[in-house]
Every structure is written in structure tokens, then in C-alpha cells.
Amino acid sequence: MSVAVDLNRCQGYAQCAFLAPEIFTMHGDEALLYDPDVDETQREKLAQAAAACPVQAILVDAVDEKSAEAVSGAR
Ligand code: SF4
């Protein structure tokens, strides 16, 4: 499962870092760091973080579906 953050939209509200600290961390006041390759066990937290982002900057499963299928099919 992959996640991307549109850093042009992100305003550094840190809702995501509060809800899913395993995935998102704030670095300083506004810089957001995140792990783009999210483990399945974090899916619920990621969904909560994405829903809580005030500017909808968090894009879950940003890869197109065909490549996602190819990746899961290979496992
Ligand atoms: S909740 Fe949204 S705006 Fe806030 S830091 Fe996370 S991605 Fe950025």
C-alpha cells in the first residue's frame, strides 16, 4: 500500500502525524516527513489520517491500480 502527500497542499497542520505517527512525522514547524510504503497493518490509521487532513493532501494508494495488482500478485 502506498501513500503520497501533495506537499503543495500540505499546510503542516500535523493532524496526520498525530493520528498516524508511524507513518507521518513533523520535522520542525512545517516540514512533513512520511514513509510512502505503508504496511497493511497501518491501513486503518492511514485512512484516519487521510480523512483528518484539512486540505485533503494525503493520497492513499497513489499508484495506478494495474501496477498495484502486479505488485500484490507477485507476493
Ligand atoms: S494533516 Fe494534511 S496538512 Fe496537516 S501535516 Fe498532514 S498532510 Fe499536511
mmCIF file of C-alpha atoms and ligand atoms in Angstrom:
data_model
loop_
_atom_site.group_PDB
_atom_site.id
_atom_site.type_symbol
_atom_site.label_atom_id
_atom_site.label_comp_id
_atom_site.label_asym_id
_atom_site.label_seq_id
_atom_site.Cartn_x
_atom_site.Cartn_y
_atom_site.Cartn_z
ATOM 1 C CA MET A 1 0.000 0.000 0.000
ATOM 2 C CA SER A 2 1.406 3.343 -0.910
ATOM 3 C CA VAL A 3 0.750 6.876 0.195
ATOM 4 C CA ALA A 4 1.680 10.190 -1.290
ATOM 5 C CA VAL A 5 1.292 13.624 0.202
ATOM 6 C CA ASP A 6 0.731 16.603 -2.015
ATOM 7 C CA LEU A 7 3.229 18.856 -0.304
ATOM 8 C CA ASN A 8 1.949 21.850 -2.240
ATOM 9 C CA ARG A 9 -1.359 21.420 -0.447
ATOM 10 C CA CYS A 10 0.004 20.363 2.919
ATOM 11 C CA GLN A 11 -0.178 23.221 5.376
ATOM 12 C CA GLY A 12 1.641 21.440 8.180
ATOM 13 C CA TYR A 13 -1.419 21.037 10.373
ATOM 14 C CA ALA A 14 0.094 17.803 11.698
ATOM 15 C CA GLN A 15 -3.250 16.034 12.059
ATOM 16 C CA CYS A 16 -1.739 13.108 10.180
ATOM 17 C CA ALA A 17 1.331 12.976 12.430
ATOM 18 C CA PHE A 18 -0.962 12.972 15.455
ATOM 19 C CA LEU A 19 -3.170 10.161 14.148
ATOM 20 C CA ALA A 20 -0.565 8.011 12.432
ATOM 21 C CA PRO A 21 2.845 8.788 13.931
ATOM 22 C CA GLU A 22 4.272 5.561 12.483
ATOM 23 C CA ILE A 23 3.749 6.976 9.009
ATOM 24 C CA PHE A 24 3.944 10.753 9.334
ATOM 25 C CA THR A 25 6.318 12.865 11.361
ATOM 26 C CA MET A 26 6.713 16.586 11.522
ATOM 27 C CA HIS A 27 10.167 17.983 11.141
ATOM 28 C CA GLY A 28 10.250 21.461 12.514
ATOM 29 C CA ASP A 29 7.143 23.582 12.181
ATOM 30 C CA GLU A 30 6.021 22.801 8.661
ATOM 31 C CA ALA A 31 8.124 20.094 7.044
ATOM 32 C CA LEU A 32 6.315 16.791 6.855
ATOM 33 C CA LEU A 33 8.207 13.530 6.542
ATOM 34 C CA TYR A 34 6.393 10.319 5.682
ATOM 35 C CA ASP A 35 7.003 6.763 4.702
ATOM 36 C CA PRO A 36 5.489 6.277 1.217
ATOM 37 C CA ASP A 37 5.467 2.484 1.543
ATOM 38 C CA VAL A 38 2.899 1.762 4.252
ATOM 39 C CA ASP A 39 2.425 -1.650 5.810
ATOM 40 C CA GLU A 40 -1.061 -3.189 5.525
ATOM 41 C CA THR A 41 -1.345 -3.230 9.315
ATOM 42 C CA GLN A 42 -1.346 0.570 9.243
ATOM 43 C CA ARG A 43 -4.245 0.842 6.797
ATOM 44 C CA GLU A 44 -6.810 1.959 9.352
ATOM 45 C CA LYS A 45 -4.550 4.629 10.805
ATOM 46 C CA LEU A 46 -3.643 5.836 7.375
ATOM 47 C CA ALA A 47 -7.320 6.114 6.443
ATOM 48 C CA GLN A 48 -7.979 8.119 9.610
ATOM 49 C CA ALA A 49 -5.060 10.420 8.905
ATOM 50 C CA ALA A 50 -6.150 10.941 5.311
ATOM 51 C CA ALA A 51 -9.710 11.716 6.431
ATOM 52 C CA ALA A 52 -8.474 14.141 9.072
ATOM 53 C CA CYS A 53 -6.238 16.175 6.802
ATOM 54 C CA PRO A 54 -7.992 19.551 6.481
ATOM 55 C CA VAL A 55 -6.713 20.081 2.945
ATOM 56 C CA GLN A 56 -7.016 16.502 1.636
ATOM 57 C CA ALA A 57 -3.326 16.363 0.853
ATOM 58 C CA ILE A 58 -2.966 12.662 1.665
ATOM 59 C CA LEU A 59 -3.422 10.358 -1.311
ATOM 60 C CA VAL A 60 -3.770 6.693 -0.410
ATOM 61 C CA ASP A 61 -2.806 4.043 -2.961
ATOM 62 C CA ALA A 62 -1.478 6.708 -5.262
ATOM 63 C CA VAL A 63 -0.055 4.183 -7.713
ATOM 64 C CA ASP A 64 -2.380 3.193 -10.525
ATOM 65 C CA GLU A 65 -4.379 0.033 -9.933
ATOM 66 C CA LYS A 66 -2.669 -2.098 -12.533
ATOM 67 C CA SER A 67 0.749 -1.680 -11.012
ATOM 68 C CA ALA A 68 -0.727 -2.258 -7.545
ATOM 69 C CA GLU A 69 -2.193 -5.559 -8.763
ATOM 70 C CA ALA A 70 1.099 -6.547 -10.292
ATOM 71 C CA VAL A 71 2.854 -5.897 -7.000
ATOM 72 C CA SER A 72 0.361 -7.823 -4.874
ATOM 73 C CA GLY A 73 0.225 -10.639 -7.429
ATOM 74 C CA ALA A 74 3.963 -11.079 -7.165
ATOM 75 C CA ARG A 75 3.831 -11.743 -3.435
HETATM 76 S S1 SF4 B 1 -2.766 16.637 8.080
HETATM 77 FE FE1 SF4 B 1 -2.561 17.259 5.932
HETATM 78 S S2 SF4 B 1 -1.951 19.400 6.013
HETATM 79 FE FE2 SF4 B 1 -1.577 18.506 8.022
HETATM 80 S S3 SF4 B 1 0.579 17.871 8.002
HETATM 81 FE FE3 SF4 B 1 -0.687 16.116 7.398
HETATM 82 S S4 SF4 B 1 -0.766 16.188 5.167
HETATM 83 FE FE4 SF4 B 1 -0.102 18.179 5.866
#
